[in-house]
Short mmCIF file of C-alpha atoms and ligand atoms in Angstrom, two decimals:
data_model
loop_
_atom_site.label_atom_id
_atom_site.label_comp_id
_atom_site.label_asym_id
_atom_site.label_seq_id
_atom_site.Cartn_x
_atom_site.Cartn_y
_atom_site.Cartn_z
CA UNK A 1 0.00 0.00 0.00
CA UNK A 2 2.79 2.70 0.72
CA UNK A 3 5.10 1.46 -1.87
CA UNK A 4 2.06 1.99 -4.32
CA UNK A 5 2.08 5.90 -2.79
CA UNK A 6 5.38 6.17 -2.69
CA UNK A 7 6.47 5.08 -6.43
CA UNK A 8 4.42 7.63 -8.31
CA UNK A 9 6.12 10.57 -6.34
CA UNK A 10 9.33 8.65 -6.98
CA UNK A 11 9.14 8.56 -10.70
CA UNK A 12 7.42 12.31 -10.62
CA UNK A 13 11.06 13.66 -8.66
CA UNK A 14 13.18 11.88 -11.05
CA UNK A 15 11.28 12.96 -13.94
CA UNK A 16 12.19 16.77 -12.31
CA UNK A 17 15.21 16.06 -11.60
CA UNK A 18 16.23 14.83 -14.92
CA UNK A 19 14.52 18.07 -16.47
CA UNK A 20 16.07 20.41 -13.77
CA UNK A 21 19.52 19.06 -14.70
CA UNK A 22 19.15 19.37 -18.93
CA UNK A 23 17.69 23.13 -18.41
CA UNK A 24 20.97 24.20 -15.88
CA UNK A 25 23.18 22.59 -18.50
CA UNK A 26 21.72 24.73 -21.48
CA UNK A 27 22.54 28.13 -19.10
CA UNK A 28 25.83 26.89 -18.31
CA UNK A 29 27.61 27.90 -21.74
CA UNK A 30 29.26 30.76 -22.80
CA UNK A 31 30.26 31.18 -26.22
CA UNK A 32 32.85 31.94 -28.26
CA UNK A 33 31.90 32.89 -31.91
CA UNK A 34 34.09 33.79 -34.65
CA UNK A 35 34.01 34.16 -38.53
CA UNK A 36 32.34 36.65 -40.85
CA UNK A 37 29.04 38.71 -41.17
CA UNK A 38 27.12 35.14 -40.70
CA UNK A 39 28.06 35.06 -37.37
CA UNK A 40 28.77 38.85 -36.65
CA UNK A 41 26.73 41.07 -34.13
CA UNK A 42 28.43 44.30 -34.44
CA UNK A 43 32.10 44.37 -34.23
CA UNK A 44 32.50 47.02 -37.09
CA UNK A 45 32.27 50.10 -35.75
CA UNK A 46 29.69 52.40 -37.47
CA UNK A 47 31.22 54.70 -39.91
CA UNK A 48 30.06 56.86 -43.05
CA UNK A 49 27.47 54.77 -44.96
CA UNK A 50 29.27 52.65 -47.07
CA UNK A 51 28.85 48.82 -47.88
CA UNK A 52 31.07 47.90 -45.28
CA UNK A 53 29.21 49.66 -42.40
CA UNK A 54 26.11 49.48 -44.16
CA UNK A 55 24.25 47.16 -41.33
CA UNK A 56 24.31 50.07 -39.24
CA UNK A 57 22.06 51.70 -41.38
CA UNK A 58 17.98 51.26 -42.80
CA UNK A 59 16.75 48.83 -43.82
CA UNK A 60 19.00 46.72 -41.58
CA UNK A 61 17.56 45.59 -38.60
CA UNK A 62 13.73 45.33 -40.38
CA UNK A 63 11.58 46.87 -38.12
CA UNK A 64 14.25 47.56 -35.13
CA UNK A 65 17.07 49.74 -35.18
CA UNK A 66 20.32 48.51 -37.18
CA UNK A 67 22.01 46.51 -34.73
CA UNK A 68 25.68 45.83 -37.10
CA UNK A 69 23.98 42.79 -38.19
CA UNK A 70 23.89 41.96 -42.01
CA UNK A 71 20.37 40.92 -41.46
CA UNK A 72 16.55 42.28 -41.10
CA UNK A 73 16.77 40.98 -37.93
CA UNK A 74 19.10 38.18 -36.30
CA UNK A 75 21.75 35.86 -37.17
CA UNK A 76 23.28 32.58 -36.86
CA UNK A 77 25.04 33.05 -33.60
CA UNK A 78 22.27 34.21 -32.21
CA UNK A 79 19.94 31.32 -32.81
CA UNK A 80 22.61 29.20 -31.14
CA UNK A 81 22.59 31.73 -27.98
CA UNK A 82 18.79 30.89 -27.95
CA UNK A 83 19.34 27.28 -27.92
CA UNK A 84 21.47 28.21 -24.83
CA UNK A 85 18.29 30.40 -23.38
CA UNK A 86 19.96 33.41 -24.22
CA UNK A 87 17.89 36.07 -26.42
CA UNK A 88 21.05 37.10 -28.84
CA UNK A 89 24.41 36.32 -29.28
CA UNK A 90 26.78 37.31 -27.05
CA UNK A 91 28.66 41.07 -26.32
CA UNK A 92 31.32 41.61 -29.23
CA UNK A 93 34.79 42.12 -28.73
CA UNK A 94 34.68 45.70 -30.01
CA UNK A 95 32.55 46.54 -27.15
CA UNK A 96 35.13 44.38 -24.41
CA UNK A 97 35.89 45.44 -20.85
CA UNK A 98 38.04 44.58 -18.49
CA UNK A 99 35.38 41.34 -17.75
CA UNK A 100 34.28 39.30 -20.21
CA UNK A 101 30.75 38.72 -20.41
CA UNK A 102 29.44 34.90 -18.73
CA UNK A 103 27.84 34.41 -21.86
CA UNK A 104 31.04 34.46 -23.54
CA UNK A 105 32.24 36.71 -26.59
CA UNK A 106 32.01 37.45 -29.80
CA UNK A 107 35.13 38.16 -32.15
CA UNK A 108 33.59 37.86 -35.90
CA UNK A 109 34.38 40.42 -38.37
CA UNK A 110 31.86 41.17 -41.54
CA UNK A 111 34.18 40.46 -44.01
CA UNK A 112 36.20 38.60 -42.91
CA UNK A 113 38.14 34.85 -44.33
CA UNK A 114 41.27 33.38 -43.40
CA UNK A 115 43.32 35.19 -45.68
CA UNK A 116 43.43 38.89 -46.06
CA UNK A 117 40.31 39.60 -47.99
CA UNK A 118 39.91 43.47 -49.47
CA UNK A 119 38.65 44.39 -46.14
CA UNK A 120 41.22 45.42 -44.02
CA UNK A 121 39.61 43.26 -40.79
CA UNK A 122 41.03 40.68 -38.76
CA UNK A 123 41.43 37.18 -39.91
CA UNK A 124 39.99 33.99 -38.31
CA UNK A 125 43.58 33.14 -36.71
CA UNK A 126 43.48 36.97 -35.35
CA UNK A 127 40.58 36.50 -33.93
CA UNK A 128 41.69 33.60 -32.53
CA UNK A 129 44.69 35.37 -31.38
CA UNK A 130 42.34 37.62 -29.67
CA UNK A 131 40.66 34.88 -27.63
CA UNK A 132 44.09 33.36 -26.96
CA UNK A 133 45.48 36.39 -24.89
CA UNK A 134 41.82 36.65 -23.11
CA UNK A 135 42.54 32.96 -21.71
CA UNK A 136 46.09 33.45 -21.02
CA UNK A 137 45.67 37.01 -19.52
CA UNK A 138 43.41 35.02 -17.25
CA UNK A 139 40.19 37.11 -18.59
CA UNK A 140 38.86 34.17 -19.30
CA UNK A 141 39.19 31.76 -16.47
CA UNK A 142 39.47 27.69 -16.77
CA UNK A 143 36.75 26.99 -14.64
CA UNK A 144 34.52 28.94 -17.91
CA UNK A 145 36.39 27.81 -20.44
CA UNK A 146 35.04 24.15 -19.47
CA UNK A 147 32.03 25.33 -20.37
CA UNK A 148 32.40 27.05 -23.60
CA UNK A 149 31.03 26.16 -27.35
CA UNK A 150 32.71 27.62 -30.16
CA UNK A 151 31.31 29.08 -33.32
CA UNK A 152 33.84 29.37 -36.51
CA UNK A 153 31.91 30.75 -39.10
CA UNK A 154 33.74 30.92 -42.70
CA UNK A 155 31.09 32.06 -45.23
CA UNK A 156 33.02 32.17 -48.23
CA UNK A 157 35.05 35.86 -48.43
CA UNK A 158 38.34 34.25 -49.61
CA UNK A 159 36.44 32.98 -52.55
CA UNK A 160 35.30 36.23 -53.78
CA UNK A 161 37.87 35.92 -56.88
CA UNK A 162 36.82 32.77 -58.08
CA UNK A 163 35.21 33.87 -60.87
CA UNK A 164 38.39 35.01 -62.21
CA UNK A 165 40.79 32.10 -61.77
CA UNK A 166 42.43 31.41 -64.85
CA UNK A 167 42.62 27.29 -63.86
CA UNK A 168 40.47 24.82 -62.08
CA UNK A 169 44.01 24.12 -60.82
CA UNK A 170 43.78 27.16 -59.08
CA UNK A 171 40.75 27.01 -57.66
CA UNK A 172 41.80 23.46 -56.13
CA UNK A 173 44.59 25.41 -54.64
CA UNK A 174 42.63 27.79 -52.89
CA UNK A 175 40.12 25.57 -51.76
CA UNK A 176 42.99 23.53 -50.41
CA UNK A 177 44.51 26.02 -48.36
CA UNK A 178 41.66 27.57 -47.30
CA UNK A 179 40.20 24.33 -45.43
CA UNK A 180 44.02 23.71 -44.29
CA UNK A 181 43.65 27.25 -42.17
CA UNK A 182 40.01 26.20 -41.10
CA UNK A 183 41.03 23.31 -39.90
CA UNK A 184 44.39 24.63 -38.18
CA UNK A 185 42.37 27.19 -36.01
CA UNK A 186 40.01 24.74 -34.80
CA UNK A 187 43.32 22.39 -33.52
CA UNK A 188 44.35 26.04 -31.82
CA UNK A 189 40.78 26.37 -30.02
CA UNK A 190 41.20 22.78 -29.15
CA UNK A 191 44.46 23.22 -27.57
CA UNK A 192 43.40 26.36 -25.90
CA UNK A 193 41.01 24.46 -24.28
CA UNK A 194 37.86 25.08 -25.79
CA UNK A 195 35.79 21.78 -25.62
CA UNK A 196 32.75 21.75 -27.81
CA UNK A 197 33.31 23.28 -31.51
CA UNK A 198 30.77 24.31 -34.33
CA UNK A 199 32.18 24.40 -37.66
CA UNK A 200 29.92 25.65 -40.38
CA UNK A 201 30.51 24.30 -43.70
CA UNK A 202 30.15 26.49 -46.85
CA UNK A 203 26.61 27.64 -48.16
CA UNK A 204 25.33 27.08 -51.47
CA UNK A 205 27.78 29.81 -52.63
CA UNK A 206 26.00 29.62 -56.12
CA UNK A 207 22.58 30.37 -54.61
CA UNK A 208 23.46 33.96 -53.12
CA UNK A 209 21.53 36.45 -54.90
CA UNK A 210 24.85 37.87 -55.85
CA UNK A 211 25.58 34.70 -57.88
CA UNK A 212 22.13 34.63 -59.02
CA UNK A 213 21.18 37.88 -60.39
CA UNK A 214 22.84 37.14 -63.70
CA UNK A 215 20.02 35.17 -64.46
CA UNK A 216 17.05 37.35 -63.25
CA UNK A 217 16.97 35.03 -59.81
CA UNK A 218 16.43 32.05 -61.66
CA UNK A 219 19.17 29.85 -61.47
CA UNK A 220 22.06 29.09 -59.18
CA UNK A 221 25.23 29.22 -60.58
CA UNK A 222 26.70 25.90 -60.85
CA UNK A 223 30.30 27.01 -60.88
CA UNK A 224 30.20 28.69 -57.34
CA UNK A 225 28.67 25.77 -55.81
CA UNK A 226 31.08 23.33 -57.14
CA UNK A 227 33.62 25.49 -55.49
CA UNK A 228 31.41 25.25 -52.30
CA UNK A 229 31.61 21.63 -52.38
CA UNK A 230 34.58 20.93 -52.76
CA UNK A 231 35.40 22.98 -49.77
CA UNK A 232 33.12 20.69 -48.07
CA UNK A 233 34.43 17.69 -48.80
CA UNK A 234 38.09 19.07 -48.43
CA UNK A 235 36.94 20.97 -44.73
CA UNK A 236 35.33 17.36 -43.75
CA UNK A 237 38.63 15.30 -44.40
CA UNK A 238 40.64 17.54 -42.57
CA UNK A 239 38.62 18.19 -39.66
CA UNK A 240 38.04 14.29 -39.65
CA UNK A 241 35.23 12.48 -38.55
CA UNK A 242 37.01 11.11 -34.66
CA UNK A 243 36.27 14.07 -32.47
CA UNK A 244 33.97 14.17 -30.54
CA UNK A 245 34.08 17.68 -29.68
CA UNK A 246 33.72 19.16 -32.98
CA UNK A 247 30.59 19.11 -34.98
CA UNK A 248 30.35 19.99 -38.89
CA UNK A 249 27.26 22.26 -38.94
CA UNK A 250 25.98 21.18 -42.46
CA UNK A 251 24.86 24.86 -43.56
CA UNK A 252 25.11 23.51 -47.16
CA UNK A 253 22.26 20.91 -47.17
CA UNK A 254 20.08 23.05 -44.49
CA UNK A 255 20.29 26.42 -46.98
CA UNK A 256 19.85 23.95 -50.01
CA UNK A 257 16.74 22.48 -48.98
CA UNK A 258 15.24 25.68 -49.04
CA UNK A 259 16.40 27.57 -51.94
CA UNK A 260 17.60 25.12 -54.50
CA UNK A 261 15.35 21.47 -53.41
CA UNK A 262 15.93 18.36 -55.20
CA UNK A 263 13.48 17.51 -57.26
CA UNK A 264 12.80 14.60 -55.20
CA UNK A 265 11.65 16.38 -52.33
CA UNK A 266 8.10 16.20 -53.22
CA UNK A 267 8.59 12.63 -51.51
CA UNK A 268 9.36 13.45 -48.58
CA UNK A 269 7.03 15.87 -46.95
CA UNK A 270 9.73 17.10 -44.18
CA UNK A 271 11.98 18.22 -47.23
CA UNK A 272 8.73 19.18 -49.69
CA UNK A 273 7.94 21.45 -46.72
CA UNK A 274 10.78 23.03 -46.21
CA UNK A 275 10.69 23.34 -50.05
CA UNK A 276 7.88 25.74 -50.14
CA UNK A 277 8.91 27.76 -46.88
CA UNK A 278 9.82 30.53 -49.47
CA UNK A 279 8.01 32.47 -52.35
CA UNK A 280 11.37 33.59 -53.39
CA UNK A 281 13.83 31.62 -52.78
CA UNK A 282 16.86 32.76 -54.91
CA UNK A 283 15.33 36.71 -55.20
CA UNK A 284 16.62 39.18 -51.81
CA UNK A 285 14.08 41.16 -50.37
CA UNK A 286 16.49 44.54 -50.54
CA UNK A 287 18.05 44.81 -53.65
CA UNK A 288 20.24 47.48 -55.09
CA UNK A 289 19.39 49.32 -58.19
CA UNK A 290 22.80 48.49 -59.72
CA UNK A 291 24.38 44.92 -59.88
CA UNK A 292 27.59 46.84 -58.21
CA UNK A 293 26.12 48.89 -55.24
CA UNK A 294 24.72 47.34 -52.32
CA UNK A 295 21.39 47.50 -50.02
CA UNK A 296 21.14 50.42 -47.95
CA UNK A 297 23.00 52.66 -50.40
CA UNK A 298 21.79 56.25 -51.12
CA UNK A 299 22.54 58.55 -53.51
CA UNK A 300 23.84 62.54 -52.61
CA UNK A 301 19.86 63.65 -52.04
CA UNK A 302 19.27 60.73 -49.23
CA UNK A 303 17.22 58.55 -51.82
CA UNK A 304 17.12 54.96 -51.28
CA UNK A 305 19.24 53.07 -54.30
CA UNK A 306 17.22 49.89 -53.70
CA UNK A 307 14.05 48.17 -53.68
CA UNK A 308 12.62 46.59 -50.59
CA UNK A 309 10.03 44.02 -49.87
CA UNK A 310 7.76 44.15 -47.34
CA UNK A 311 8.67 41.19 -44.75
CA UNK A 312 6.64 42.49 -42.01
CA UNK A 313 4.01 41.63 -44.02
CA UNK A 314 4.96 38.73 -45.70
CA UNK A 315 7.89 36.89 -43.62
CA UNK A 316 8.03 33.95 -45.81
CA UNK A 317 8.63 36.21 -48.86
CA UNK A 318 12.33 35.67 -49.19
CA UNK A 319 14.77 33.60 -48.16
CA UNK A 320 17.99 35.43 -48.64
CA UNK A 321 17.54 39.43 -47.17
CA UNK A 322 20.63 41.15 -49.10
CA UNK A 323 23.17 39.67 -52.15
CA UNK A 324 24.54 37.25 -49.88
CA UNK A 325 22.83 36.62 -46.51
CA UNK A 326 19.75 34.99 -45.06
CA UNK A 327 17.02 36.95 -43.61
CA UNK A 328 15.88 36.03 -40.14
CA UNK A 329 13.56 33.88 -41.26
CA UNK A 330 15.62 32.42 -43.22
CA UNK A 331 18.08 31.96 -40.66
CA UNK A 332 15.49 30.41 -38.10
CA UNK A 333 14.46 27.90 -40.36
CA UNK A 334 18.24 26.98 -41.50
CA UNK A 335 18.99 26.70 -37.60
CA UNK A 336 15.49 24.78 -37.01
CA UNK A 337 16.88 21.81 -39.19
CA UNK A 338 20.36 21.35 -37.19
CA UNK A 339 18.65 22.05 -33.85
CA UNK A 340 18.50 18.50 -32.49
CA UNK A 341 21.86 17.55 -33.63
CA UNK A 342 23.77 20.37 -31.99
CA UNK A 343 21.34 19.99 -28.47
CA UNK A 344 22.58 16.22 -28.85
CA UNK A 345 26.15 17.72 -29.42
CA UNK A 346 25.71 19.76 -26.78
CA UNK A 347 23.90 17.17 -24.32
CA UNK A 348 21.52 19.54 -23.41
C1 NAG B 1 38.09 39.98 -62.65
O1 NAG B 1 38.86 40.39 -63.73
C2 NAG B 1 38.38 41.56 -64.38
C3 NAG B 1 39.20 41.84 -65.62
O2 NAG B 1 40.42 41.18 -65.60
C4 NAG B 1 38.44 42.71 -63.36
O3 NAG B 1 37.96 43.90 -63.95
C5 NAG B 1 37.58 42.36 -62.15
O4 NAG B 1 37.71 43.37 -61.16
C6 NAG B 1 38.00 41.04 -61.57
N1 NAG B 1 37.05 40.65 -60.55
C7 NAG B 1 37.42 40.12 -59.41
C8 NAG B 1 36.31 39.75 -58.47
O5 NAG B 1 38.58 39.95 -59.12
C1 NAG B 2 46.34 20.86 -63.42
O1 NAG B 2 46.82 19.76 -62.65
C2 NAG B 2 46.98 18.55 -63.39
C3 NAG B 2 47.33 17.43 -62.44
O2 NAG B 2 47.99 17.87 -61.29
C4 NAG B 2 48.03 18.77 -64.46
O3 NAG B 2 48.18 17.61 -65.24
C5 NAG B 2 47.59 19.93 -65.37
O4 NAG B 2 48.58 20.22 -66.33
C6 NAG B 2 47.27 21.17 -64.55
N1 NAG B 2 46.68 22.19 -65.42
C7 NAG B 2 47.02 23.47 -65.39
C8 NAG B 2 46.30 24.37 -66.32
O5 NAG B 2 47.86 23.90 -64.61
C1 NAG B 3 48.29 28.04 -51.48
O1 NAG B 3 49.34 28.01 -50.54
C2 NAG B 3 50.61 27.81 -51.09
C3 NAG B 3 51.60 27.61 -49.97
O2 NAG B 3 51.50 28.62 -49.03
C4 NAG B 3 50.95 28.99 -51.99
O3 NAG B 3 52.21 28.81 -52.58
C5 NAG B 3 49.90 29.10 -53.07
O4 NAG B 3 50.11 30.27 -53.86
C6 NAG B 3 48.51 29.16 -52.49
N1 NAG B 3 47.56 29.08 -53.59
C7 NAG B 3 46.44 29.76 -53.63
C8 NAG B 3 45.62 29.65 -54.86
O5 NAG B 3 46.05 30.44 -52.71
#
């Protein structure tokens, strides 16, 4: 008679208990989060409008103010912060102080590659650098440091040339050394201590409206995404498949899905929904007049040089928000597809 009282509360603590423990877990990271403009909350300081302070100014942000995001609203580090039940990424390193934030920090640069790109801002192994003197200047203390999931973002910038490489030879070459530094500042994370690691691979380059507009938003362009591939491929040998405390965030399949869907995805309706998120898959909601200027610009009277569609009102309308990145609902439902995998990662 009592054991029959007592085993329902039993089972009802341990069923607490076992939630209790998975929702302190998720609280318990900070982050670390480096890379380019996919991953960047603000570390370029706001200048002149230009396009490489442009996501300080309208119609960045949507609705809200700019917030140095090249977004209408948020981006990929900050749909990781909310799997860690956190409402945006975390502080960047422009903003530092003498503490660093418990939620971690954020040293991505718009811009950005592993090589010096035409933007004069730091590289992934400066940022890294960065990070490094944090830990050893004791800024960043071991006990956190256990708890810390990294975020190395490389969206492409050192491919920007491509289109103009006289050999395929060359292109190998690139892609080659480009997944060599990738992969050797993830080994320098890991040996700083940093124990759980998100790597992105590359986008559909090919789908980016940039790529696209040749073709009045109709096509990708095949060439770009071979490049993107083999970057893939070359980025998953190198990183290899045996540790277990770095994860290959497949960005290329989850974007893919959604803007450029096999035509077998009918079949499946997980993958035919995800196919018809998006009216426009391959067409940005702000678009510059000419092929060569950039969303946000103005000309010398204060007159918007682009078009603009209404995602307020339509938040499914596109997928991609300027020539090369995702609006936030584009973002969420990238992030929505690799959700379970990084929680699992993450054992939260
Ligand atoms: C490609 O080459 C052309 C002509 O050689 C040059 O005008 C253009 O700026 C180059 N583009 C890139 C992205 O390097
Ligand atoms: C490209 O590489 C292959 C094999 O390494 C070589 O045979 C070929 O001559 C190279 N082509 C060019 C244009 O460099
Ligand atoms: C790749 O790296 C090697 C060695 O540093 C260098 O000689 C070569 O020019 C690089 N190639 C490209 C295309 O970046």
């Amino acid at each position: 008679m009592k054991l029959l009282v007592i085993l329902p509360v039993v089972c009802f603590l341990i069923v607490l208990n076992a939630a209790h423990v998975e929702s302190k877990s998720r609280f318990m990271y900070q982050m670390l989060v480096f890379g380019d403009s996919y991953a960047d909350t603000g570390n370029i300081p706001k200048s002149d409008l230009s396009p490489e302070s442009r996501q300080w100014y309208s119609p960045y942000g949507g609705r809200r103010h700019p917030s140095g995001r090249l977004s209408n609203g948020k981006v990929q580090s900050d749909f990781i912060a909310m799997l860690l039940g956190r409402s945006e990424g975390p502080p960047t390193y422009r903003l530092r102080s003498r503490y660093v934030d418990m939620f971690g920090m954020n040293f991505a640069f718009s811009g950005s590659g592993v090589f010096e790109v035409p933007q004069k801002v730091p590289t992934l192994s400066e940022q890294v650098d960065y990070v490094e003197i944090l830990i050893k200047e004791g800024a960043i203390k071991d006990w956190r440091l256990k708890d810390t999931v990294a975020l190395v973002a490389i969206s492409g910038n050192d491919y920007v040339h491509i289109a103009n490489m006289s050999s395929s030879n060359e292109t190998i070459a690139l892609v080659g050394n480009v997944t060599t530094e990738i992969a050797k500042e993830v080994k320098r994370l890991q040996d700083l201590g940093v124990p759980k690691i998100l790597v992105n691979n590359l986008h559909p380059l090919g789908c980016t409206p940039r790529h696209s507009r040749p073709s009045n938003y109709a096509r990708c362009d095949d060439r770009a995404n071979m490049v993107a591939s083999m970057h893939n491929k070359n980025l998953a040998e190198k990183l290899g498949s045996d540790h277990e405390n770095v994860m290959l965030l497949d960005l290329n399949t989850a974007f893919s899905k959604l803007v450029q869907p096999s035509p077998d995805a009918a079949k499946n309706p997980s993958d035919d929904n995800l196919a018809k998120t998006f009216t426009n898959k391959l067409r940005p909601s702000c678009e510059s007049y000419d092929p060569k200027g950039y969303c946000g610009q103005e000309d010398e009277n204060d007159h918007p040089q682009y078009s603009l569609s209404d995602l307020d009102d339509d938040p499914f309308g596109n997928f991609y928000w300027d020539d090369v990145h995702p609006t936030h609902t584009g973002w969420y439902f990238v992030m929505m597809q690799m959700q379970e995998y990084i929680k699992d990662f993450l054992d939260i």
